[in-house]
Coordinates of C-alpha atoms and ligand atoms in Angstrom, one line a residue:
H203 CA 2.4 -31.9 12.0
P204 CA -1.0 -33.3 10.9
P205 CA -2.7 -31.7 7.8
V206 CA -4.1 -28.3 8.6
R207 CA -7.8 -28.2 9.5
S208 CA -8.0 -25.0 11.5
I209 CA -6.3 -21.7 10.9
C210 CA -6.1 -18.6 13.1
C211 CA -4.9 -15.3 11.6
I212 CA -3.8 -12.6 14.1
G213 CA -4.5 -9.2 12.6
A214 CA -7.6 -8.4 10.6
G215 CA -6.1 -5.7 8.4
Y216 CA -5.4 -5.1 4.7
V217 CA -3.4 -8.4 4.5
G218 CA -5.0 -10.7 7.1
G219 CA -8.6 -10.0 6.0
P220 CA -8.3 -10.6 2.2
T221 CA -5.6 -13.4 2.5
C222 CA -7.5 -15.5 4.9
S223 CA -10.9 -14.9 3.2
I224 CA -9.4 -16.4 0.0
I225 CA -8.0 -19.4 2.0
A226 CA -11.5 -19.9 3.4
A227 CA -13.0 -19.7 0.0
R228 CA -10.6 -22.1 -1.6
C229 CA -10.3 -24.5 1.3
P230 CA -13.9 -25.3 2.5
H231 CA -12.5 -28.1 4.6
I232 CA -10.4 -25.7 6.7
D233 CA -11.9 -23.4 9.5
V234 CA -10.4 -20.0 9.3
T235 CA -10.8 -17.5 12.2
I236 CA -9.4 -14.0 11.9
V237 CA -8.8 -12.2 15.2
D238 CA -7.9 -8.7 16.2
I239 CA -7.5 -6.7 19.4
N240 CA -9.4 -3.8 17.7
P241 CA -13.1 -4.5 18.4
A242 CA -14.3 -1.8 16.0
R243 CA -12.4 -3.5 13.2
I244 CA -13.9 -6.9 14.0
A245 CA -17.4 -5.4 14.2
A246 CA -16.9 -4.0 10.8
W247 CA -15.8 -7.3 9.4
N248 CA -19.0 -8.8 10.9
S249 CA -21.3 -5.9 9.7
D250 CA -24.6 -6.6 8.0
P251 CA -25.1 -6.3 4.2
D252 CA -26.6 -3.1 2.8
P253 CA -30.4 -3.7 2.9
L254 CA -30.9 -2.4 -0.6
T255 CA -28.0 -3.9 -2.6
G256 CA -27.1 -6.8 -0.3
D257 CA -23.4 -5.7 -0.6
L258 CA -21.1 -5.8 2.4
T259 CA -20.4 -2.1 2.3
G260 CA -19.3 -1.8 6.0
L261 CA -16.1 -3.9 5.7
P262 CA -13.1 -2.1 7.1
V263 CA -11.1 -2.7 3.9
F264 CA -12.3 -1.8 0.4
E265 CA -11.0 -4.2 -2.2
P266 CA -12.8 -5.0 -5.5
G267 CA -14.2 -8.6 -5.1
L268 CA -13.6 -8.9 -1.4
S269 CA -17.2 -8.4 -0.2
D270 CA -18.4 -11.3 -2.4
I271 CA -15.9 -13.7 -1.0
V272 CA -16.6 -12.7 2.6
K273 CA -20.4 -13.0 1.9
E274 CA -19.8 -16.5 0.5
C275 CA -17.7 -17.8 3.4
R276 CA -18.6 -15.8 6.6
G277 CA -20.3 -18.1 9.1
R278 CA -19.5 -21.2 7.0
N279 CA -15.8 -21.6 7.6
L280 CA -14.7 -18.0 8.0
F281 CA -15.1 -16.2 11.3
F282 CA -14.0 -12.8 12.6
S283 CA -13.5 -12.5 16.4
T284 CA -11.9 -10.6 19.2
D285 CA -11.4 -13.8 21.1
V286 CA -7.7 -14.1 20.3
D287 CA -6.9 -16.9 22.8
E288 CA -9.7 -19.2 21.8
A289 CA -8.7 -18.9 18.1
I290 CA -5.1 -19.6 18.8
R291 CA -5.9 -22.6 21.0
K292 CA -7.9 -24.4 18.4
A293 CA -5.6 -23.7 15.4
D294 CA -3.1 -26.0 13.8
L295 CA -1.5 -23.1 12.0
V296 CA -1.4 -19.4 13.1
F297 CA -0.6 -16.6 10.7
V298 CA 0.9 -13.5 12.4
S299 CA -0.3 -10.7 10.2
V300 CA -0.1 -7.7 12.4
N301 CA 1.3 -4.2 11.5
T302 CA 5.0 -3.6 11.5
P303 CA 5.3 0.2 11.1
T304 CA 8.5 2.2 11.1
K305 CA 9.7 3.0 14.7
K306 CA 8.9 6.5 15.7
S307 CA 11.3 6.8 18.7
G308 CA 14.2 5.0 20.4
V309 CA 16.9 3.1 18.7
G310 CA 16.5 3.0 14.9
A311 CA 13.7 5.6 15.0
G312 CA 12.6 6.6 11.5
Y313 CA 14.1 3.4 10.0
A314 CA 13.7 0.2 11.9
A315 CA 10.5 -1.8 12.0
D316 CA 8.5 -1.6 15.2
L317 CA 8.2 -5.2 16.1
H318 CA 6.2 -4.9 19.3
Y319 CA 2.9 -6.1 17.7
V320 CA 4.7 -9.2 16.4
E321 CA 6.3 -9.8 19.8
S322 CA 3.1 -9.4 21.8
S323 CA 1.2 -11.8 19.4
T324 CA 4.1 -14.3 19.7
R325 CA 4.0 -14.1 23.5
R326 CA 0.2 -14.6 23.4
I327 CA 0.6 -17.7 21.3
A328 CA 3.2 -19.1 23.7
Q329 CA 1.0 -18.4 26.7
V330 CA -2.3 -19.8 25.6
A331 CA -1.3 -22.7 23.2
T332 CA -2.2 -26.2 24.6
S333 CA -1.0 -28.1 21.6
S334 CA 1.9 -27.9 19.1
K335 CA 1.4 -25.5 16.1
I336 CA 2.9 -24.1 13.0
I337 CA 3.5 -20.3 13.3
V338 CA 3.7 -18.3 10.1
E339 CA 5.2 -14.9 9.7
K340 CA 2.8 -13.1 7.3
S341 CA 3.8 -9.6 8.4
T342 CA 6.8 -8.1 6.6
V343 CA 9.6 -8.3 9.1
P344 CA 13.4 -7.7 9.2
C345 CA 15.7 -10.6 8.3
R346 CA 16.1 -13.0 11.2
T347 CA 12.9 -12.0 13.1
A348 CA 11.9 -15.7 13.1
S349 CA 14.8 -16.4 15.3
S350 CA 13.6 -13.9 18.0
M351 CA 10.1 -15.4 17.7
R352 CA 11.5 -18.8 18.3
V353 CA 13.3 -17.7 21.5
I354 CA 10.1 -16.1 22.8
L355 CA 8.0 -19.2 22.0
E356 CA 10.5 -21.6 23.5
S357 CA 11.0 -19.7 26.7
N358 CA 7.2 -19.2 27.4
S359 CA 5.4 -22.2 26.2
R360 CA 4.1 -25.2 28.2
P361 CA 6.3 -28.3 28.4
G362 CA 5.9 -30.8 25.5
I363 CA 4.6 -28.2 23.1
H364 CA 6.6 -27.6 19.9
F365 CA 6.4 -24.7 17.5
D366 CA 7.7 -24.5 14.0
I367 CA 8.1 -21.1 12.5
L368 CA 7.7 -20.4 8.8
S369 CA 8.1 -17.2 6.8
N370 CA 5.4 -16.7 4.2
P371 CA 5.5 -13.0 3.1
E372 CA 2.6 -11.6 1.3
F373 CA 3.0 -10.0 -2.2
L374 CA -0.5 -8.7 -2.8
A375 CA -0.9 -5.2 -4.0
E376 CA -3.9 -3.2 -2.7
G377 CA -6.6 -2.5 -5.3
T378 CA -5.8 -5.8 -7.0
A379 CA -5.5 -7.9 -3.8
M380 CA -8.2 -10.5 -4.7
R381 CA -6.8 -11.1 -8.1
D382 CA -3.2 -11.3 -6.8
L383 CA -4.3 -13.8 -4.1
Q384 CA -6.3 -16.0 -6.5
A385 CA -3.5 -16.2 -9.0
P386 CA -0.2 -15.2 -7.3
D387 CA 3.0 -15.0 -9.4
R388 CA 4.6 -17.1 -6.5
V389 CA 4.0 -18.2 -3.0
L390 CA 7.1 -18.1 -0.9
I391 CA 7.6 -20.4 2.0
G392 CA 10.8 -20.2 4.1
S393 CA 11.6 -22.8 6.8
L394 CA 14.5 -24.1 8.8
D395 CA 16.3 -27.0 7.2
T396 CA 15.1 -29.5 9.9
E397 CA 12.8 -32.4 9.5
S398 CA 10.1 -30.7 11.5
G399 CA 10.7 -27.4 9.7
Q400 CA 10.3 -29.1 6.3
C401 CA 7.2 -30.9 7.4
A402 CA 5.6 -27.6 8.6
A403 CA 6.5 -26.0 5.2
D404 CA 4.9 -29.0 3.4
R405 CA 1.7 -28.5 5.4
L406 CA 1.5 -24.8 4.5
S407 CA 2.2 -25.6 0.9
E408 CA -0.7 -28.2 0.9
V409 CA -3.0 -25.3 2.0
Y410 CA -2.0 -23.2 -1.0
E411 CA -2.0 -26.2 -3.4
N412 CA -5.8 -26.1 -3.1
W413 CA -5.7 -23.4 -5.7
V414 CA -2.0 -22.4 -6.5
P415 CA -0.1 -24.7 -9.0
A416 CA 2.7 -26.5 -7.1
E417 CA 5.3 -25.0 -9.5
R418 CA 4.4 -21.5 -8.2
I419 CA 5.2 -22.4 -4.6
Y420 CA 8.9 -21.7 -3.9
M421 CA 10.5 -23.2 -0.8
T422 CA 13.5 -21.4 0.6
G423 CA 15.4 -21.0 3.8
L424 CA 13.9 -18.8 6.5
W425 CA 16.3 -15.9 6.1
S426 CA 16.0 -15.8 2.3
S427 CA 12.3 -15.7 2.6
E428 CA 12.3 -12.8 5.0
L429 CA 14.8 -10.8 3.0
S430 CA 13.1 -11.5 -0.3
K431 CA 10.1 -9.6 0.8
L432 CA 12.1 -6.4 1.6
A433 CA 14.1 -7.0 -1.6
A434 CA 11.1 -7.3 -3.9
N435 CA 9.5 -4.1 -2.6
A436 CA 12.9 -2.3 -2.8
L437 CA 13.3 -3.4 -6.4
L438 CA 9.8 -2.3 -7.4
A439 CA 10.1 1.1 -5.7
Q440 CA 13.5 1.6 -7.3
R441 CA 11.9 1.3 -10.8
I442 CA 9.4 4.0 -9.9
S443 CA 12.1 6.3 -8.6
S444 CA 14.1 5.6 -11.6
I445 CA 11.3 6.5 -14.0
N446 CA 10.4 9.6 -12.0
S447 CA 14.0 10.8 -12.2
L448 CA 13.8 10.4 -16.0
A449 CA 10.4 12.2 -16.0
A450 CA 12.1 15.3 -14.6
I451 CA 14.6 15.2 -17.5
C452 CA 11.7 14.8 -20.0
E453 CA 10.0 17.9 -18.7
S454 CA 13.0 20.0 -19.4
T455 CA 14.0 18.6 -22.8
G456 CA 10.8 17.8 -24.7
A457 CA 11.3 14.0 -24.5
S458 CA 8.1 12.2 -23.4
I459 CA 8.2 9.8 -20.5
H460 CA 5.5 7.7 -22.1
E461 CA 7.7 7.1 -25.1
V462 CA 10.9 6.6 -23.1
A463 CA 9.2 4.1 -20.7
H464 CA 7.7 2.3 -23.6
A465 CA 11.0 2.2 -25.5
C466 CA 12.8 0.9 -22.5
G467 CA 10.1 -1.6 -21.5
L468 CA 10.2 -3.3 -24.9
D469 CA 13.6 -4.7 -23.9
R470 CA 12.6 -8.1 -22.4
R471 CA 15.3 -7.7 -19.8
I472 CA 13.6 -4.6 -18.5
G473 CA 9.9 -5.3 -19.1
P474 CA 7.0 -2.9 -19.3
Q475 CA 5.6 -3.0 -15.7
F476 CA 6.1 -0.5 -13.0
L477 CA 7.4 2.2 -15.3
Q478 CA 4.5 4.5 -15.0
A479 CA 5.8 8.0 -14.1
S480 CA 3.9 9.7 -11.2
V481 CA 3.9 12.4 -8.6
G482 CA 5.7 9.7 -6.5
F483 CA 4.9 6.4 -4.9
G484 CA 2.8 5.9 -1.8
G485 CA 1.3 3.1 0.2
S486 CA 2.1 1.5 3.6
C487 CA 4.9 -0.8 2.3
F488 CA 7.5 0.7 -0.1
Q489 CA 8.9 3.4 2.1
K490 CA 8.6 1.4 5.3
D491 CA 10.3 -1.7 3.9
I492 CA 13.1 0.3 2.2
L493 CA 13.8 2.1 5.5
N494 CA 13.9 -1.3 7.1
L495 CA 16.4 -2.5 4.5
V496 CA 18.5 0.7 5.0
Y497 CA 18.5 0.0 8.8
L498 CA 19.5 -3.6 8.3
S499 CA 22.3 -2.6 6.0
E500 CA 23.5 0.0 8.4
S501 CA 23.4 -2.4 11.3
L502 CA 25.6 -4.8 9.3
G503 CA 28.1 -2.1 8.7
L504 CA 27.2 -1.9 5.0
T505 CA 26.9 1.9 4.8
P506 CA 27.3 2.1 1.0
V507 CA 24.4 -0.4 0.6
A508 CA 22.3 1.6 3.0
N509 CA 23.0 4.8 1.1
Y510 CA 22.2 3.2 -2.2
W511 CA 18.7 2.2 -1.1
K512 CA 18.1 5.4 0.8
Q513 CA 18.4 7.3 -2.5
V514 CA 15.2 5.6 -3.8
I515 CA 13.2 7.3 -1.0
E516 CA 15.0 10.6 -1.4
M517 CA 14.1 10.6 -5.1
N518 CA 10.5 9.9 -4.2
E519 CA 10.4 12.8 -1.6
W520 CA 12.0 15.1 -4.2
S521 CA 9.4 14.0 -6.9
K522 CA 6.4 14.8 -4.7
N523 CA 7.8 18.2 -3.7
R524 CA 8.9 19.0 -7.3
F525 CA 5.4 18.4 -8.5
A526 CA 3.8 20.6 -5.8
H527 CA 6.3 23.3 -6.5
K528 CA 5.5 23.2 -10.2
V529 CA 1.9 23.9 -9.4
V530 CA 2.7 26.9 -7.4
Q531 CA 5.2 28.2 -9.9
T532 CA 2.8 27.8 -12.8
L533 CA 0.0 29.6 -11.0
F534 CA 2.1 32.7 -11.2
N535 CA 4.1 31.9 -8.1
T536 CA 1.3 32.2 -5.6
I537 CA -1.7 30.1 -4.6
T538 CA -2.5 32.1 -1.5
G539 CA -6.3 32.3 -1.2
K540 CA -6.7 30.4 -4.5
K541 CA -9.0 27.4 -4.8
V542 CA -7.1 24.3 -5.9
A543 CA -9.1 21.1 -6.7
V544 CA -7.5 17.8 -5.9
L545 CA -8.9 14.7 -7.6
G546 CA -7.8 11.5 -5.8
F547 CA -6.5 11.2 -2.3
S548 CA -5.8 7.5 -1.9
F549 CA -2.3 6.3 -2.6
K550 CA -3.5 4.5 -5.8
D551 CA -6.7 3.7 -7.5
N552 CA -9.2 1.0 -6.3
T553 CA -8.4 1.5 -2.7
G554 CA -9.5 3.8 0.1
D555 CA -6.1 3.5 1.8
T556 CA -4.2 6.7 2.3
R557 CA -1.2 5.5 4.1
E558 CA 1.9 7.4 2.8
S559 CA -0.3 8.7 0.0
P560 CA 1.6 11.3 -2.1
A561 CA -1.7 13.4 -1.9
I562 CA -0.9 14.0 1.8
T563 CA 2.5 15.6 1.0
V564 CA 1.1 17.6 -1.9
C565 CA -2.0 18.9 -0.1
R566 CA 0.1 19.8 2.9
F567 CA 2.4 21.8 0.6
F568 CA -0.6 23.6 -0.8
R569 CA -1.9 24.4 2.7
R570 CA 1.4 25.9 3.7
E571 CA 1.0 28.2 0.7
L572 CA -2.4 29.1 2.1
A573 CA -4.5 27.8 -0.8
R574 CA -8.1 26.7 -0.4
V575 CA -7.9 22.9 -1.2
S576 CA -11.1 21.1 -2.2
I577 CA -10.7 17.3 -2.5
Y578 CA -12.6 14.5 -4.1
D579 CA -11.8 10.8 -3.8
P580 CA -14.2 8.0 -4.7
K581 CA -13.4 5.9 -1.7
V582 CA -11.6 7.8 1.0
P583 CA -13.9 8.9 3.8
E584 CA -14.0 12.6 4.7
A585 CA -12.9 12.0 8.3
Q586 CA -9.8 10.2 7.0
I587 CA -8.8 13.1 4.8
H588 CA -9.1 15.6 7.6
A589 CA -7.1 13.2 9.9
D590 CA -4.3 13.0 7.3
L591 CA -4.1 16.7 6.8
V592 CA -4.6 18.0 10.4
D593 CA -1.6 20.0 11.4
R594 CA 1.1 18.6 13.6
E595 CA 3.2 21.0 15.4
H596 CA 6.0 21.0 12.9
D597 CA 6.3 19.2 9.6
A598 CA 9.5 17.6 8.3
T599 CA 10.9 20.9 7.0
G600 CA 10.3 22.6 10.4
V601 CA 7.5 24.8 9.1
V602 CA 4.4 25.3 11.2
A603 CA 1.2 25.1 9.0
P604 CA -2.1 26.9 9.8
Q605 CA -4.0 25.2 12.6
G606 CA -6.8 22.6 12.1
T607 CA -8.0 21.7 8.7
N608 CA -9.8 24.8 7.8
N609 CA -9.3 25.6 4.1
V610 CA -9.7 22.0 3.3
T611 CA -13.1 21.0 1.9
V612 CA -14.0 17.4 1.0
C613 CA -16.4 17.1 -1.8
S614 CA -18.7 14.3 -3.0
S615 CA -18.0 14.7 -6.7
A616 CA -15.2 15.8 -9.0
L617 CA -17.5 18.5 -10.5
E618 CA -18.2 19.9 -7.1
A619 CA -14.5 20.0 -6.1
C620 CA -13.5 21.7 -9.4
K621 CA -16.2 24.4 -9.3
D622 CA -14.6 27.9 -9.4
A623 CA -11.1 26.4 -9.0
E624 CA -8.0 27.9 -10.6
A625 CA -6.4 24.5 -11.0
V626 CA -7.3 20.8 -11.0
V627 CA -4.6 18.5 -9.6
V628 CA -4.9 14.8 -10.3
L629 CA -3.1 12.7 -7.6
S630 CA -4.4 9.2 -7.8
P631 CA -5.1 7.3 -11.0
W632 CA -8.8 6.5 -10.6
R633 CA -10.4 5.5 -13.9
E634 CA -13.3 7.8 -13.4
F635 CA -11.0 10.8 -13.9
R636 CA -10.1 9.8 -17.4
C637 CA -11.2 12.0 -20.3
E638 CA -13.7 9.4 -21.5
N639 CA -15.4 9.1 -18.0
L640 CA -15.4 12.6 -16.6
D641 CA -17.1 15.7 -18.2
W642 CA -14.0 17.8 -18.5
G643 CA -15.9 20.3 -20.7
H644 CA -18.3 21.0 -17.9
I645 CA -15.4 21.3 -15.4
Y646 CA -13.7 23.8 -17.7
E647 CA -16.9 26.0 -18.0
N648 CA -17.1 26.3 -14.2
M649 CA -13.5 27.1 -13.5
S650 CA -11.6 30.4 -13.2
K651 CA -9.6 31.2 -16.3
P652 CA -6.9 30.5 -17.2
A653 CA -7.9 27.0 -16.1
F654 CA -5.0 24.6 -15.3
V655 CA -4.8 20.8 -15.1
F656 CA -1.8 19.2 -13.4
D657 CA -1.7 15.5 -14.1
G658 CA 0.3 13.9 -11.4
R659 CA -0.3 10.4 -12.9
A660 CA 0.4 11.2 -16.5
M661 CA -3.0 9.5 -17.2
L662 CA -5.1 12.1 -19.0
D663 CA -5.4 12.8 -22.7
A664 CA -3.6 16.1 -22.7
E665 CA -4.5 17.0 -26.3
K666 CA -8.2 16.5 -25.6
L667 CA -7.9 18.8 -22.5
K668 CA -6.0 21.4 -24.5
K669 CA -8.7 21.5 -27.1
I670 CA -11.3 22.2 -24.4
G671 CA -9.1 25.2 -23.4
F672 CA -7.2 23.9 -20.4
K673 CA -3.5 24.6 -19.8
V674 CA -2.1 21.2 -19.1
H675 CA 1.0 20.1 -17.2
A676 CA 1.6 16.3 -17.0
V677 CA 4.4 14.6 -15.1
G678 CA 7.1 13.6 -17.6
T679 CA 5.9 15.7 -20.5
G680 CA 8.1 18.6 -21.6
P681 CA 7.6 22.1 -22.8
E682 CA 5.5 22.7 -26.0
K683 CA 7.1 21.0 -29.0
T684 CA 7.9 24.4 -30.7
D685 CA 10.2 25.3 -27.8
A686 CA 11.8 21.9 -27.7
W687 CA 13.4 22.4 -31.1
L688 CA 15.3 25.4 -29.9
Ligands
NAD1126 P1 -3.1 -3.3 9.3 O1 -2.7 -2.2 10.2 O2 -4.2 -3.0 8.3 O3 -3.6 -4.5 10.1 C1 -2.9 -5.1 11.2 C2 -3.9 -5.4 12.3 O4 -3.2 -6.1 13.3 C3 -4.6 -4.3 13.0 O5 -6.0 -4.3 12.8 C4 -4.2 -4.4 14.5 O6 -5.2 -4.0 15.3 C5 -3.9 -5.9 14.6 N1 -3.1 -6.2 15.7 C6 -1.9 -5.6 16.1 N2 -1.4 -6.3 17.2 C7 -2.3 -7.3 17.5 C8 -2.3 -8.3 18.5 N3 -1.3 -8.4 19.4 N4 -3.3 -9.2 18.5 C9 -4.3 -9.1 17.5 N5 -4.3 -8.2 16.6 C10 -3.3 -7.3 16.5 O7 -1.8 -3.8 8.5 P2 -1.7 -4.5 7.1 O8 -1.7 -3.5 6.0 O9 -2.6 -5.6 7.0 O10 -0.2 -5.1 7.2 C11 0.1 -6.2 8.0 C12 1.5 -6.7 7.7 O11 1.6 -7.1 6.3 C13 2.6 -5.6 7.8 O12 3.8 -6.2 8.3 C14 2.8 -5.2 6.3 O13 4.1 -4.7 6.1 C15 2.6 -6.4 5.6 N6 2.1 -6.3 4.2 C16 1.2 -5.3 3.9 C17 0.7 -5.2 2.6 C18 -0.3 -4.2 2.2 O14 -0.6 -4.0 1.0 N7 -1.0 -3.5 3.1 C19 1.2 -6.1 1.6 C20 2.1 -7.1 1.9 C21 2.6 -7.1 3.3
UDX1127 C1 3.3 -3.0 -3.0 C2 3.8 -4.2 -3.8 O1 3.4 -4.0 -5.2 C3 3.2 -5.5 -3.3 O2 3.8 -6.6 -4.0 C4 3.5 -5.6 -1.8 O3 3.0 -6.7 -1.3 C5 3.0 -4.4 -1.1 O4 3.5 -3.2 -1.6 P1 1.0 -1.6 -3.0 O5 1.8 -0.6 -2.2 O6 -0.3 -2.0 -2.4 O7 1.9 -2.9 -3.2 O8 0.7 -1.0 -4.5 P2 1.6 -0.8 -5.8 O9 0.8 -1.2 -6.9 O10 2.9 -1.5 -5.7 O11 1.8 0.8 -5.8 C6 2.6 1.4 -4.9 C7 2.7 2.9 -5.3 O12 3.5 3.1 -6.4 C8 1.3 3.6 -5.6 O13 1.3 4.9 -5.1 C9 1.3 3.6 -7.1 O14 0.4 4.5 -7.6 C10 2.8 3.8 -7.4 N1 3.2 3.4 -8.7 C11 3.1 2.1 -9.1 C12 3.7 4.3 -9.6 O15 3.8 5.5 -9.4 N2 4.1 3.8 -10.9 C13 4.1 2.5 -11.2 O16 4.5 2.2 -12.4 C14 3.5 1.6 -10.3

């Protein structure tokens, strides 16, 4: 393989867009074309800057710092296009960065990854390529997917054309994607142990070496690389489920999850990160990737392994429901007709993404209890909130909720959402909700009394809120200290 001069990225989503924008910024000598079959998404990537601020506010993905990078590179060596075939043809290296959601029906439904987007991209590459290429799995895929891709490529390509497949999973987290991409903890490249496989891996490594120190680039076998991605997400999610299980113990004993997490995190073998108690984890990756790992374990006949990891998800489901239940219980066992304000709908701060957001589970719970739910989120569009909360025929518990999304109001500020509410429920940890940034005194004045705050992110200064007059319940904080001594 010659050095890489032209890259095609199939899939202009949360991963393909930011990842390849950074490559374009750090490698001005490489042409990068990001393609997608969704014309609306490509049009949004190509949208004009806001005439007043000059910012690219129309991009389909909100990530701090992304619009500046796109502005710098777009039209120079970064292109967004729906012409998939042309971009494949001229590329030396093709990233496959398409979605791999959990299968909804058929064999493995509810667990296995739906690989049909990966397969159709692979077939397309085989059909249109007129020269040899390096194909890189960027999507998160089950272990040994590269082997299926190889069969598809070899059976459908023109004579004399050779493909090498690499695994190069992406570890960025949303909300900090640009920072994670500019200074990754590691870049993982998996390849076959053949001369040509190693050469392909070296070529991809050279691309990253334009900004990533060589010692952070870790070369492994293909299957280890594929499995490491599922493993890393499973281990991270496991920490959150572990801390959330302990948060429940704290709430009934008077121990504080802040203190427990800090005390445990001081042990260097444990470390302080990813021990923030919460209503539960969300996002498009953790649940999907663990289900995928569960399916893989089950297919290998390793039922105890499957059950072990499944428990991480079950604990998460339980945490979300436990929290919602606590709200209802505290509001004198009924929220029927009551106004409940929800602050934060995205699955975490600094993103407008709502995939698997805990807010969806919690708001659906409130709706089934016939509350009036008013929601404010700094980045999630109103239409997205309605789309996430619209009733399906039956939910997981078999309960039919009221039709449509009546009784859901999306507000344009926290103050508006909280006006006349009986309770404020904080569900994503946006900085602007913190006591120093939001006028909680004003919110209190305009609420029904007693005024409750339920802090699903254990992020607010409870003492400050109590001084204002609020009754405060935070994840992982127990009963009042006086009770705790009894
Ligand atoms: P996404 O849904 O935002 O983007 C995927 C894009 O691929 C979509 O725009 C879709 O239209 C396009 N696509 C599908 N099939 C196509 C085809 N045949 N040709 C051209 N385009 C096609 O998904 P995402 O969040 O970017 O995730 C992509 C992959 O990366 C997934 O496997 C995911 O597990 C993994 N991943 C995601 C994250 C994250 O934070 N979102 C982090 C690490 C890894
Ligand atoms: C995750 C992985 O971190 C990333 O490496 C991978 O590439 C994709 O999946 P992401 O889902 O974007 O990234 O965000 P992350 O920061 O991991 O948060 C996931 C969820 O866990 C969020 O809902 C977050 O609020 C929650 N969380 C995180 C906690 O509840 N407590 C914590 O201590 C950390």
